[in-house]
Amino acid sequence: MLNPSEQRTFHRMPIRAGGTLRRADEEREQAVTVVDLSAVGVLMECDEPIPPGTRAELILP
């Protein structure tokens, strides 16, 4: 059983969707695959690492 402090506040919804990531400090776009979503976050896969704290816009079709 999970410790109550380890439970998430927001439920994650598994999906598999293609999207585009546009970093604030760059003009180019990067293809990503969104793996899951929650009310306050997203888990995505991409070919290049994204450093923590990077500001970006996620575009979903």
mmCIF file of N, CA, C and O in Angstrom:
data_model
loop_
_atom_site.group_PDB
_atom_site.id
_atom_site.type_symbol
_atom_site.label_atom_id
_atom_site.label_comp_id
_atom_site.label_asym_id
_atom_site.label_seq_id
_atom_site.Cartn_x
_atom_site.Cartn_y
_atom_site.Cartn_z
ATOM 1 N N MET A 1 0.840 -1.180 0.000
ATOM 2 C CA MET A 1 0.000 0.000 0.000
ATOM 3 C C MET A 1 0.882 1.240 0.000
ATOM 4 O O MET A 1 1.917 1.274 0.638
ATOM 5 N N LEU A 2 0.437 2.278 -0.712
ATOM 6 C CA LEU A 2 1.202 3.518 -0.793
ATOM 7 C C LEU A 2 1.100 4.319 0.494
ATOM 8 O O LEU A 2 0.057 4.359 1.135
ATOM 9 N N ASN A 3 2.187 4.955 0.842
ATOM 10 C CA ASN A 3 2.195 5.898 1.943
ATOM 11 C C ASN A 3 1.382 7.117 1.499
ATOM 12 O O ASN A 3 1.566 7.599 0.378
ATOM 13 N N PRO A 4 0.478 7.660 2.315
ATOM 14 C CA PRO A 4 -0.323 8.820 1.901
ATOM 15 C C PRO A 4 0.505 9.988 1.388
ATOM 16 O O PRO A 4 0.069 10.724 0.515
ATOM 17 N N SER A 5 1.732 10.168 1.885
ATOM 18 C CA SER A 5 2.571 11.276 1.416
ATOM 19 C C SER A 5 3.087 11.031 0.005
ATOM 20 O O SER A 5 3.566 11.947 -0.644
ATOM 21 N N GLU A 6 2.999 9.777 -0.507
ATOM 22 C CA GLU A 6 3.469 9.447 -1.845
ATOM 23 C C GLU A 6 2.352 9.493 -2.882
ATOM 24 O O GLU A 6 2.602 9.336 -4.063
ATOM 25 N N GLN A 7 1.119 9.677 -2.460
ATOM 26 C CA GLN A 7 0.007 9.707 -3.400
ATOM 27 C C GLN A 7 -0.058 11.060 -4.097
ATOM 28 O O GLN A 7 0.181 12.102 -3.496
ATOM 29 N N ARG A 8 -0.392 11.041 -5.365
ATOM 30 C CA ARG A 8 -0.486 12.271 -6.143
ATOM 31 C C ARG A 8 -1.789 12.992 -5.843
ATOM 32 O O ARG A 8 -2.816 12.370 -5.644
ATOM 33 N N THR A 9 -1.732 14.316 -5.873
ATOM 34 C CA THR A 9 -2.922 15.126 -5.668
ATOM 35 C C THR A 9 -3.829 15.057 -6.888
ATOM 36 O O THR A 9 -5.048 15.016 -6.769
ATOM 37 N N PHE A 10 -3.229 15.010 -8.076
ATOM 38 C CA PHE A 10 -3.994 14.988 -9.320
ATOM 39 C C PHE A 10 -3.769 13.666 -10.047
ATOM 40 O O PHE A 10 -2.635 13.208 -10.176
ATOM 41 N N HIS A 11 -4.847 13.089 -10.530
ATOM 42 C CA HIS A 11 -4.793 11.827 -11.253
ATOM 43 C C HIS A 11 -4.103 12.018 -12.600
ATOM 44 O O HIS A 11 -4.337 12.998 -13.282
ATOM 45 N N ARG A 12 -3.249 11.077 -12.978
ATOM 46 C CA ARG A 12 -2.601 11.107 -14.291
ATOM 47 C C ARG A 12 -3.441 10.318 -15.273
ATOM 48 O O ARG A 12 -3.880 9.218 -14.974
ATOM 49 N N MET A 13 -3.648 10.888 -16.451
ATOM 50 C CA MET A 13 -4.427 10.228 -17.489
ATOM 51 C C MET A 13 -3.471 9.741 -18.576
ATOM 52 O O MET A 13 -2.822 10.554 -19.243
ATOM 53 N N PRO A 14 -3.343 8.421 -18.749
ATOM 54 C CA PRO A 14 -2.438 7.921 -19.788
ATOM 55 C C PRO A 14 -3.005 8.193 -21.178
ATOM 56 O O PRO A 14 -4.189 7.991 -21.427
ATOM 57 N N ILE A 15 -2.157 8.714 -22.051
ATOM 58 C CA ILE A 15 -2.511 8.921 -23.455
ATOM 59 C C ILE A 15 -1.269 8.628 -24.275
ATOM 60 O O ILE A 15 -0.186 8.432 -23.733
ATOM 61 N N ARG A 16 -1.391 8.624 -25.546
ATOM 62 C CA ARG A 16 -0.239 8.494 -26.448
ATOM 63 C C ARG A 16 -0.528 9.428 -27.614
ATOM 64 O O ARG A 16 -1.323 9.113 -28.485
ATOM 65 N N ALA A 17 0.060 10.612 -27.596
ATOM 66 C CA ALA A 17 -0.254 11.620 -28.615
ATOM 67 C C ALA A 17 1.009 12.358 -29.030
ATOM 68 O O ALA A 17 1.848 12.690 -28.197
ATOM 69 N N GLY A 18 1.109 12.635 -30.310
ATOM 70 C CA GLY A 18 2.224 13.422 -30.830
ATOM 71 C C GLY A 18 1.971 14.899 -30.577
ATOM 72 O O GLY A 18 0.832 15.356 -30.560
ATOM 73 N N GLY A 19 3.024 15.625 -30.357
ATOM 74 C CA GLY A 19 2.923 17.069 -30.144
ATOM 75 C C GLY A 19 4.205 17.755 -30.557
ATOM 76 O O GLY A 19 5.131 17.123 -31.061
ATOM 77 N N THR A 20 4.240 19.048 -30.338
ATOM 78 C CA THR A 20 5.404 19.860 -30.678
ATOM 79 C C THR A 20 5.785 20.700 -29.465
ATOM 80 O O THR A 20 4.924 21.266 -28.811
ATOM 81 N N LEU A 21 7.063 20.753 -29.186
ATOM 82 C CA LEU A 21 7.577 21.557 -28.085
ATOM 83 C C LEU A 21 8.368 22.716 -28.666
ATOM 84 O O LEU A 21 9.250 22.523 -29.492
ATOM 85 N N ARG A 22 8.034 23.918 -28.232
ATOM 86 C CA ARG A 22 8.749 25.123 -28.660
ATOM 87 C C ARG A 22 9.383 25.730 -27.415
ATOM 88 O O ARG A 22 8.686 26.262 -26.552
ATOM 89 N N ARG A 23 10.700 25.666 -27.321
ATOM 90 C CA ARG A 23 11.406 26.230 -26.166
ATOM 91 C C ARG A 23 11.432 27.745 -26.256
ATOM 92 O O ARG A 23 11.571 28.310 -27.339
ATOM 93 N N ALA A 24 11.327 28.401 -25.121
ATOM 94 C CA ALA A 24 11.272 29.864 -25.081
ATOM 95 C C ALA A 24 12.569 30.501 -25.571
ATOM 96 O O ALA A 24 12.545 31.572 -26.148
ATOM 97 N N ASP A 25 13.700 29.825 -25.379
ATOM 98 C CA ASP A 25 14.992 30.410 -25.748
ATOM 99 C C ASP A 25 15.452 30.040 -27.156
ATOM 100 O O ASP A 25 16.542 30.395 -27.565
ATOM 101 N N GLU A 26 14.618 29.310 -27.910
ATOM 102 C CA GLU A 26 14.986 28.880 -29.254
ATOM 103 C C GLU A 26 13.817 29.093 -30.201
ATOM 104 O O GLU A 26 12.673 29.106 -29.781
ATOM 105 N N GLU A 27 14.114 29.236 -31.474
ATOM 106 C CA GLU A 27 13.054 29.424 -32.453
ATOM 107 C C GLU A 27 12.595 28.103 -33.080
ATOM 108 O O GLU A 27 11.535 28.039 -33.655
ATOM 109 N N ARG A 28 13.387 27.062 -32.953
ATOM 110 C CA ARG A 28 13.016 25.802 -33.579
ATOM 111 C C ARG A 28 12.009 25.031 -32.731
ATOM 112 O O ARG A 28 11.853 25.279 -31.542
ATOM 113 N N GLU A 29 11.340 24.092 -33.393
ATOM 114 C CA GLU A 29 10.365 23.246 -32.701
ATOM 115 C C GLU A 29 10.909 21.820 -32.638
ATOM 116 O O GLU A 29 11.728 21.425 -33.469
ATOM 117 N N GLN A 30 10.449 21.069 -31.660
ATOM 118 C CA GLN A 30 10.920 19.717 -31.427
ATOM 119 C C GLN A 30 9.716 18.792 -31.308
ATOM 120 O O GLN A 30 8.768 19.081 -30.571
ATOM 121 N N ALA A 31 9.724 17.673 -32.018
ATOM 122 C CA ALA A 31 8.633 16.695 -31.928
ATOM 123 C C ALA A 31 8.725 15.953 -30.596
ATOM 124 O O ALA A 31 9.816 15.588 -30.140
ATOM 125 N N VAL A 32 7.584 15.745 -29.955
ATOM 126 C CA VAL A 32 7.511 15.006 -28.692
ATOM 127 C C VAL A 32 6.324 14.048 -28.754
ATOM 128 O O VAL A 32 5.420 14.207 -29.564
ATOM 129 N N THR A 33 6.345 13.054 -27.873
ATOM 130 C CA THR A 33 5.210 12.159 -27.684
ATOM 131 C C THR A 33 4.742 12.323 -26.245
ATOM 132 O O THR A 33 5.525 12.122 -25.313
ATOM 133 N N VAL A 34 3.500 12.725 -26.070
ATOM 134 C CA VAL A 34 2.932 12.882 -24.730
ATOM 135 C C VAL A 34 2.499 11.509 -24.240
ATOM 136 O O VAL A 34 1.765 10.798 -24.926
ATOM 137 N N VAL A 35 2.967 11.124 -23.051
ATOM 138 C CA VAL A 35 2.698 9.811 -22.482
ATOM 139 C C VAL A 35 1.546 9.877 -21.491
ATOM 140 O O VAL A 35 0.703 8.985 -21.439
ATOM 141 N N ASP A 36 1.515 10.919 -20.664
ATOM 142 C CA ASP A 36 0.382 11.115 -19.770
ATOM 143 C C ASP A 36 0.240 12.580 -19.393
ATOM 144 O O ASP A 36 1.163 13.372 -19.546
ATOM 145 N N LEU A 37 -0.958 12.916 -18.915
ATOM 146 C CA LEU A 37 -1.301 14.291 -18.530
ATOM 147 C C LEU A 37 -1.924 14.294 -17.151
ATOM 148 O O LEU A 37 -2.591 13.338 -16.763
ATOM 149 N N SER A 38 -1.752 15.379 -16.437
ATOM 150 C CA SER A 38 -2.503 15.625 -15.206
ATOM 151 C C SER A 38 -2.916 17.090 -15.230
ATOM 152 O O SER A 38 -2.577 17.822 -16.153
ATOM 153 N N ALA A 39 -3.615 17.526 -14.203
ATOM 154 C CA ALA A 39 -4.067 18.914 -14.148
ATOM 155 C C ALA A 39 -2.900 19.897 -14.057
ATOM 156 O O ALA A 39 -3.035 21.053 -14.437
ATOM 157 N N VAL A 40 -1.754 19.436 -13.583
ATOM 158 C CA VAL A 40 -0.623 20.356 -13.392
ATOM 159 C C VAL A 40 0.673 19.898 -14.051
ATOM 160 O O VAL A 40 1.724 20.463 -13.794
ATOM 161 N N GLY A 41 0.614 18.888 -14.906
ATOM 162 C CA GLY A 41 1.860 18.426 -15.510
ATOM 163 C C GLY A 41 1.648 17.514 -16.692
ATOM 164 O O GLY A 41 0.529 17.138 -17.018
ATOM 165 N N VAL A 42 2.768 17.175 -17.306
ATOM 166 C CA VAL A 42 2.755 16.311 -18.481
ATOM 167 C C VAL A 42 4.034 15.479 -18.478
ATOM 168 O O VAL A 42 5.093 15.957 -18.057
ATOM 169 N N LEU A 43 3.916 14.235 -18.900
ATOM 170 C CA LEU A 43 5.087 13.385 -19.107
ATOM 171 C C LEU A 43 5.199 13.168 -20.600
ATOM 172 O O LEU A 43 4.225 12.759 -21.244
ATOM 173 N N MET A 44 6.367 13.486 -21.159
ATOM 174 C CA MET A 44 6.544 13.337 -22.600
ATOM 175 C C MET A 44 7.895 12.734 -22.895
ATOM 176 O O MET A 44 8.807 12.786 -22.076
ATOM 177 N N GLU A 45 7.998 12.143 -24.088
ATOM 178 C CA GLU A 45 9.242 11.558 -24.567
ATOM 179 C C GLU A 45 9.725 12.371 -25.757
ATOM 180 O O GLU A 45 8.916 12.870 -26.544
ATOM 181 N N CYS A 46 11.050 12.511 -25.881
ATOM 182 C CA CYS A 46 11.614 13.224 -27.025
ATOM 183 C C CYS A 46 13.033 12.717 -27.259
ATOM 184 O O CYS A 46 13.594 11.998 -26.434
ATOM 185 N N ASP A 47 13.594 13.083 -28.404
ATOM 186 C CA ASP A 47 14.929 12.615 -28.774
ATOM 187 C C ASP A 47 16.063 13.363 -28.092
ATOM 188 O O ASP A 47 17.163 12.859 -27.999
ATOM 189 N N GLU A 48 15.797 14.585 -27.646
ATOM 190 C CA GLU A 48 16.832 15.397 -27.005
ATOM 191 C C GLU A 48 16.470 15.652 -25.543
ATOM 192 O O GLU A 48 15.304 15.845 -25.227
ATOM 193 N N PRO A 49 17.461 15.683 -24.652
ATOM 194 C CA PRO A 49 17.160 16.000 -23.257
ATOM 195 C C PRO A 49 16.674 17.445 -23.112
ATOM 196 O O PRO A 49 17.092 18.328 -23.857
ATOM 197 N N ILE A 50 15.787 17.649 -22.162
ATOM 198 C CA ILE A 50 15.286 18.986 -21.847
ATOM 199 C C ILE A 50 15.728 19.289 -20.419
ATOM 200 O O ILE A 50 15.295 18.614 -19.482
ATOM 201 N N PRO A 51 16.593 20.260 -20.228
ATOM 202 C CA PRO A 51 17.082 20.558 -18.883
ATOM 203 C C PRO A 51 15.947 20.989 -17.950
ATOM 204 O O PRO A 51 15.003 21.662 -18.374
ATOM 205 N N PRO A 52 16.020 20.604 -16.676
ATOM 206 C CA PRO A 52 15.015 21.046 -15.708
ATOM 207 C C PRO A 52 14.925 22.569 -15.689
ATOM 208 O O PRO A 52 15.929 23.264 -15.815
ATOM 209 N N GLY A 53 13.712 23.078 -15.575
ATOM 210 C CA GLY A 53 13.481 24.510 -15.511
ATOM 211 C C GLY A 53 13.357 25.190 -16.865
ATOM 212 O O GLY A 53 13.155 26.399 -16.933
ATOM 213 N N THR A 54 13.466 24.420 -17.952
ATOM 214 C CA THR A 54 13.341 24.999 -19.289
ATOM 215 C C THR A 54 11.915 25.484 -19.507
ATOM 216 O O THR A 54 10.959 24.759 -19.261
ATOM 217 N N ARG A 55 11.769 26.715 -19.964
ATOM 218 C CA ARG A 55 10.447 27.273 -20.284
ATOM 219 C C ARG A 55 10.129 26.909 -21.728
ATOM 220 O O ARG A 55 10.973 27.096 -22.606
ATOM 221 N N ALA A 56 8.914 26.377 -21.927
ATOM 222 C CA ALA A 56 8.543 25.938 -23.273
ATOM 223 C C ALA A 56 7.033 25.960 -23.420
ATOM 224 O O ALA A 56 6.292 25.991 -22.436
ATOM 225 N N GLU A 57 6.619 25.921 -24.669
ATOM 226 C CA GLU A 57 5.200 25.823 -25.003
ATOM 227 C C GLU A 57 4.977 24.449 -25.631
ATOM 228 O O GLU A 57 5.708 24.051 -26.548
ATOM 229 N N LEU A 58 3.980 23.708 -25.134
ATOM 230 C CA LEU A 58 3.632 22.403 -25.682
ATOM 231 C C LEU A 58 2.396 22.586 -26.558
ATOM 232 O O LEU A 58 1.371 23.097 -26.096
ATOM 233 N N ILE A 59 2.509 22.178 -27.822
ATOM 234 C CA ILE A 59 1.414 22.322 -28.770
ATOM 235 C C ILE A 59 0.877 20.933 -29.074
ATOM 236 O O ILE A 59 1.611 20.060 -29.549
ATOM 237 N N LEU A 60 -0.415 20.730 -28.766
ATOM 238 C CA LEU A 60 -1.068 19.455 -29.040
ATOM 239 C C LEU A 60 -2.133 19.652 -30.103
ATOM 240 O O LEU A 60 -2.845 20.663 -30.076
ATOM 241 N N PRO A 61 -2.275 18.696 -31.030
ATOM 242 C CA PRO A 61 -3.291 18.842 -32.065
ATOM 243 C C PRO A 61 -4.705 18.731 -31.503
ATOM 244 O O PRO A 61 -4.924 18.187 -30.473
#
